PDB file of C-alpha atoms in Angstrom:
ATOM      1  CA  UNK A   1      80.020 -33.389  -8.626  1.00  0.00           C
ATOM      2  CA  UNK A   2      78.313 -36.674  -7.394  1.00  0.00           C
ATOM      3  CA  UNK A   3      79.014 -39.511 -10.048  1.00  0.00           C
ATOM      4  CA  UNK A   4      77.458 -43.158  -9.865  1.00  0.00           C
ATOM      5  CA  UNK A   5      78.709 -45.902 -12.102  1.00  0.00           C
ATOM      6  CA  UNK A   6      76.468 -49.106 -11.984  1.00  0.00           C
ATOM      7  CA  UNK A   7      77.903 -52.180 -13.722  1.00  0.00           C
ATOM      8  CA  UNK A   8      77.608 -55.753 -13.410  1.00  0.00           C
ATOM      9  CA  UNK A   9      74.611 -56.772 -14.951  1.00  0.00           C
ATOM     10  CA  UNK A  10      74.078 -59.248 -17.956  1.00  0.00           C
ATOM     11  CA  UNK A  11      72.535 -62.034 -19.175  1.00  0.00           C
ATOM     12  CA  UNK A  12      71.553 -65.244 -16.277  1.00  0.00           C
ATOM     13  CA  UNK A  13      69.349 -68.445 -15.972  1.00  0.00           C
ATOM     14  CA  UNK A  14      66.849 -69.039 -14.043  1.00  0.00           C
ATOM     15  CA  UNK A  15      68.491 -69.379 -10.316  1.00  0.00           C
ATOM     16  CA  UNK A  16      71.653 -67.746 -11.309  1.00  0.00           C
ATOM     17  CA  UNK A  17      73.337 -65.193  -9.458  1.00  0.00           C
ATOM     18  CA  UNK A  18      74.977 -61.800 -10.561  1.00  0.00           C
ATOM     19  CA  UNK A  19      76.577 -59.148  -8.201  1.00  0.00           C
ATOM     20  CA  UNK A  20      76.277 -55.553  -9.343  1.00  0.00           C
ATOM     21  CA  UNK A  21      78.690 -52.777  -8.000  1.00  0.00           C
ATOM     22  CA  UNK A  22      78.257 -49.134  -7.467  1.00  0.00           C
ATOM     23  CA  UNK A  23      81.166 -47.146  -7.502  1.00  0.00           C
ATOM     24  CA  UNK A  24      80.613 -43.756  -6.309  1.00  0.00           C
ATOM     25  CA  UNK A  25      82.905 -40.664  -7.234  1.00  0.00           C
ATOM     26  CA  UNK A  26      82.734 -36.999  -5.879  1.00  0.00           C
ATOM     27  CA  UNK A  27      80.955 -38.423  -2.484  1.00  0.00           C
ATOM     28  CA  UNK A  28      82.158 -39.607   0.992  1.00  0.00           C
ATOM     29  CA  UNK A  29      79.604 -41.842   2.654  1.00  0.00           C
ATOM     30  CA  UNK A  30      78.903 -40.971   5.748  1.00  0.00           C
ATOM     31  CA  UNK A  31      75.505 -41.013   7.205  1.00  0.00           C
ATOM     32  CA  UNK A  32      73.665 -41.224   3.842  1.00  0.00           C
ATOM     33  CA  UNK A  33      71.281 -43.783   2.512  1.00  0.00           C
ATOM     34  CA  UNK A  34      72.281 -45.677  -0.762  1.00  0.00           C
ATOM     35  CA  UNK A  35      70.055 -47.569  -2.510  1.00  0.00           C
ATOM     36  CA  UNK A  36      69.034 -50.152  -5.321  1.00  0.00           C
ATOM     37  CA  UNK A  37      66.087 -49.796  -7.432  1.00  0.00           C
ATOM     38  CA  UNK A  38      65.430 -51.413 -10.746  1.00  0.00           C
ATOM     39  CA  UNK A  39      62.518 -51.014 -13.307  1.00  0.00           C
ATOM     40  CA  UNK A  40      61.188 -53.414 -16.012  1.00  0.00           C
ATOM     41  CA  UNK A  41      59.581 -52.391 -18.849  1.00  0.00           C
ATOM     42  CA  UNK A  42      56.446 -50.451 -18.929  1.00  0.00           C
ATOM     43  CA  UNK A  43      56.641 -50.505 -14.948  1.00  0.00           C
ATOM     44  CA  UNK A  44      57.405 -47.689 -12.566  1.00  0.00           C
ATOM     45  CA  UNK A  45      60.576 -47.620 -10.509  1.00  0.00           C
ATOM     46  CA  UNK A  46      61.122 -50.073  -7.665  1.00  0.00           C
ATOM     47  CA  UNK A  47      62.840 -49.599  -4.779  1.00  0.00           C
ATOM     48  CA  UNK A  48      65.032 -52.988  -4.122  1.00  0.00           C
ATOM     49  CA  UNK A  49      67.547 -52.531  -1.484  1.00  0.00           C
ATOM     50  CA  UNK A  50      69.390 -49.732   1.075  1.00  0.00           C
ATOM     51  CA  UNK A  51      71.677 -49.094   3.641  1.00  0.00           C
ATOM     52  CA  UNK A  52      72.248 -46.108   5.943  1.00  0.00           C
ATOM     53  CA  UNK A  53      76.122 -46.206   6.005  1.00  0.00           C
ATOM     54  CA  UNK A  54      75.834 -44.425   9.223  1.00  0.00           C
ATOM     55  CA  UNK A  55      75.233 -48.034  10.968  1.00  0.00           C
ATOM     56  CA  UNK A  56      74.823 -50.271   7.829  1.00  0.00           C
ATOM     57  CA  UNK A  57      71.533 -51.318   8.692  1.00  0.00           C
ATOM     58  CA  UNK A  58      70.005 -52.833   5.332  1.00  0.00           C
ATOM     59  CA  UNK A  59      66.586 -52.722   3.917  1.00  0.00           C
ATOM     60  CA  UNK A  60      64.851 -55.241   1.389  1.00  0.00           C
ATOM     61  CA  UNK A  61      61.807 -55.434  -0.693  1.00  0.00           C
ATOM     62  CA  UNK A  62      59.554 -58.639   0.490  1.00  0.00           C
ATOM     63  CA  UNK A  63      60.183 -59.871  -3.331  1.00  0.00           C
ATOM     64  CA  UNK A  64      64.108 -59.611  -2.758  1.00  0.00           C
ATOM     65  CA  UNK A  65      64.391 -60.712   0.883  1.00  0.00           C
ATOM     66  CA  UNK A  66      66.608 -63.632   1.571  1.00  0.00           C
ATOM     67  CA  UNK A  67      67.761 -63.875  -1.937  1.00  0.00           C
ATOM     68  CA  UNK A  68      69.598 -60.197  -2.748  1.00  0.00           C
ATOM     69  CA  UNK A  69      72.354 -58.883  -0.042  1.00  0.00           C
ATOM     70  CA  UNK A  70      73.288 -55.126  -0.172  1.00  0.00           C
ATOM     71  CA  UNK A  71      76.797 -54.190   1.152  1.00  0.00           C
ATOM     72  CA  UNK A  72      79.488 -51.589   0.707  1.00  0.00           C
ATOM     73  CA  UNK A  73      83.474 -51.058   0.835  1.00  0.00           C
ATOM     74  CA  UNK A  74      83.816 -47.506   2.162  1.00  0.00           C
ATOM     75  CA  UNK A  75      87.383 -47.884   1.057  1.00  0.00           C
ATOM     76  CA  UNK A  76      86.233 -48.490  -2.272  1.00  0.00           C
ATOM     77  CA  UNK A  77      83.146 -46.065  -2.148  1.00  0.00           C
ATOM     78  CA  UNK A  78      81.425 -48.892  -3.888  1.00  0.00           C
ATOM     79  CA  UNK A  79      78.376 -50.633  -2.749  1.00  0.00           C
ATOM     80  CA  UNK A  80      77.630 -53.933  -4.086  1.00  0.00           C
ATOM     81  CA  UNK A  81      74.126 -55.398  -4.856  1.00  0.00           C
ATOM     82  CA  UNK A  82      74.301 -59.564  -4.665  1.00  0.00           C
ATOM     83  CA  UNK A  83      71.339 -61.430  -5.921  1.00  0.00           C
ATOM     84  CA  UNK A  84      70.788 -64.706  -5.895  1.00  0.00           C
ATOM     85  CA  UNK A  85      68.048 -67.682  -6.828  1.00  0.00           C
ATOM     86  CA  UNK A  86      67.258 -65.301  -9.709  1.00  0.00           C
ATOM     87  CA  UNK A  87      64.058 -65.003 -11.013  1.00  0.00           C
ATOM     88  CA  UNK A  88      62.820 -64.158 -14.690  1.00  0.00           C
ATOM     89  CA  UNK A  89      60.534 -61.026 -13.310  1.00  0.00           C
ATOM     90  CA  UNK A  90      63.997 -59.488 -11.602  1.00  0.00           C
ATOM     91  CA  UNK A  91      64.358 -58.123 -15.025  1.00  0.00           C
ATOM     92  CA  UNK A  92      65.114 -54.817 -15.232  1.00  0.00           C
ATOM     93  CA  UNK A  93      67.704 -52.014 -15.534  1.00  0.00           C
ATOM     94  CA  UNK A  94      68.933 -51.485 -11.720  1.00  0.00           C
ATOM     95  CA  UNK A  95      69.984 -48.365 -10.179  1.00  0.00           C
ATOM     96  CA  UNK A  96      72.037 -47.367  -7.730  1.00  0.00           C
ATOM     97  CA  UNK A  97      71.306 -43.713  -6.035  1.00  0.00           C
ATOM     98  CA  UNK A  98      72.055 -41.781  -2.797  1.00  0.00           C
ATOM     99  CA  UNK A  99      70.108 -39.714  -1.002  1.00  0.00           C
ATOM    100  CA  UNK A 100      72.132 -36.974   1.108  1.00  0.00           C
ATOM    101  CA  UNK A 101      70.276 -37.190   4.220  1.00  0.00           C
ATOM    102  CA  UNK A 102      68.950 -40.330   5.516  1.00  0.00           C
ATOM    103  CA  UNK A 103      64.981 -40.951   4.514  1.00  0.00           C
ATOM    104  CA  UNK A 104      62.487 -41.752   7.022  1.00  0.00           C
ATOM    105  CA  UNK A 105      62.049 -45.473   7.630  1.00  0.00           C
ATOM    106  CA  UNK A 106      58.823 -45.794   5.761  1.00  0.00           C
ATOM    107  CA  UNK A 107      60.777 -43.641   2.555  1.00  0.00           C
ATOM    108  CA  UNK A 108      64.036 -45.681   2.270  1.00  0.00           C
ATOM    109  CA  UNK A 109      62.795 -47.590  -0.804  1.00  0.00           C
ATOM    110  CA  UNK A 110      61.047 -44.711  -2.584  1.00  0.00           C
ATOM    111  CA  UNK A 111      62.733 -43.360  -5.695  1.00  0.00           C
ATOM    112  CA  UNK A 112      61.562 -39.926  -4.696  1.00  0.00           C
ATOM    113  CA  UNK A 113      63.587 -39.968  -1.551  1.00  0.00           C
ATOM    114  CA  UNK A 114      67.187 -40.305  -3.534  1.00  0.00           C
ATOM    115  CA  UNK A 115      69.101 -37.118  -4.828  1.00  0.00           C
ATOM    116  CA  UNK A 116      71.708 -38.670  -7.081  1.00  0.00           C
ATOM    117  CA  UNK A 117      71.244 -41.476  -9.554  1.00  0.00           C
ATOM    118  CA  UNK A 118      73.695 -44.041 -11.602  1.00  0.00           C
ATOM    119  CA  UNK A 119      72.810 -44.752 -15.666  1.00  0.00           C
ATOM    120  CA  UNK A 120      71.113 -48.256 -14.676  1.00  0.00           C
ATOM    121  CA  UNK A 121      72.248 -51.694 -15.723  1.00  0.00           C
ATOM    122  CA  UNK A 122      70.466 -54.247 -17.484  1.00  0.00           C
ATOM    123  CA  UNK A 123      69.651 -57.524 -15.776  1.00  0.00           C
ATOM    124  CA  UNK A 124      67.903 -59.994 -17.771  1.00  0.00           C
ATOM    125  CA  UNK A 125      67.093 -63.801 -16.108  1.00  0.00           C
ATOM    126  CA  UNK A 126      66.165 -65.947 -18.582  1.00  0.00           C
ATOM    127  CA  UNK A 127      63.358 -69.331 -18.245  1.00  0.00           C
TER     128      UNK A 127
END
């Protein structure tokens, strides 16, 4: 049984940083996609951040880029979500997820393409 178990989120000012981890039980990655998404209140899903652990290329939402770094420890099965410079409307409860065969290019950041899902974590930034 695939198990996700997001933690790391909490309470940050205005430019702070946090690092979230995903650890990952029941599941070897290899040539899957694993993503971030997060949604605020009211909003739908949003797909923040992947990587195809086949050859750890990384994908980023235009409001993320530059500022949140997606990584993994295969050793570890955890992949880690950095974020940086953070910003009051990052937030949200993030999830981490996996989808068991690698999504198109244009469907890496789409909830819909992503099989298993973590219980979210709450990120709030405060002004």
């Amino acid at each position: 049984e695939v198990q996700l178990q997001a933690s790391g989120g909490g309470l940050v000012q205005v430019g702070g940083s946090l690092r979230l981890s995903c650890a990952a039980s029941g599941f070897t990655f290899d040539d899957y996609a694993i993503g971030w998404f997060r949604q605020a209140p009211g909003m739908e899903r949003e797909g923040v951040s992947c990587i195809d652990t086949s050859d750890g290329s990384t994908f980023y939402a235009n409001s993320v880029k530059g500022r949140f770094t997606i990584s993994t420890d295969n050793a570890k099965n955890t992949v880690y979500l950095q974020m940086n410079s953070l910003k009051p409307e990052d937030t949200a409860v993030y999830y981490c997820a996996i989808s068991d065969v690698l999504p198109h290019p244009v469907k890496r950041l789409r909830a819909t393409s992503y099989d298993y899902w973590g219980q979210g974590t709450q990120v709030t930034v405060s002004s």
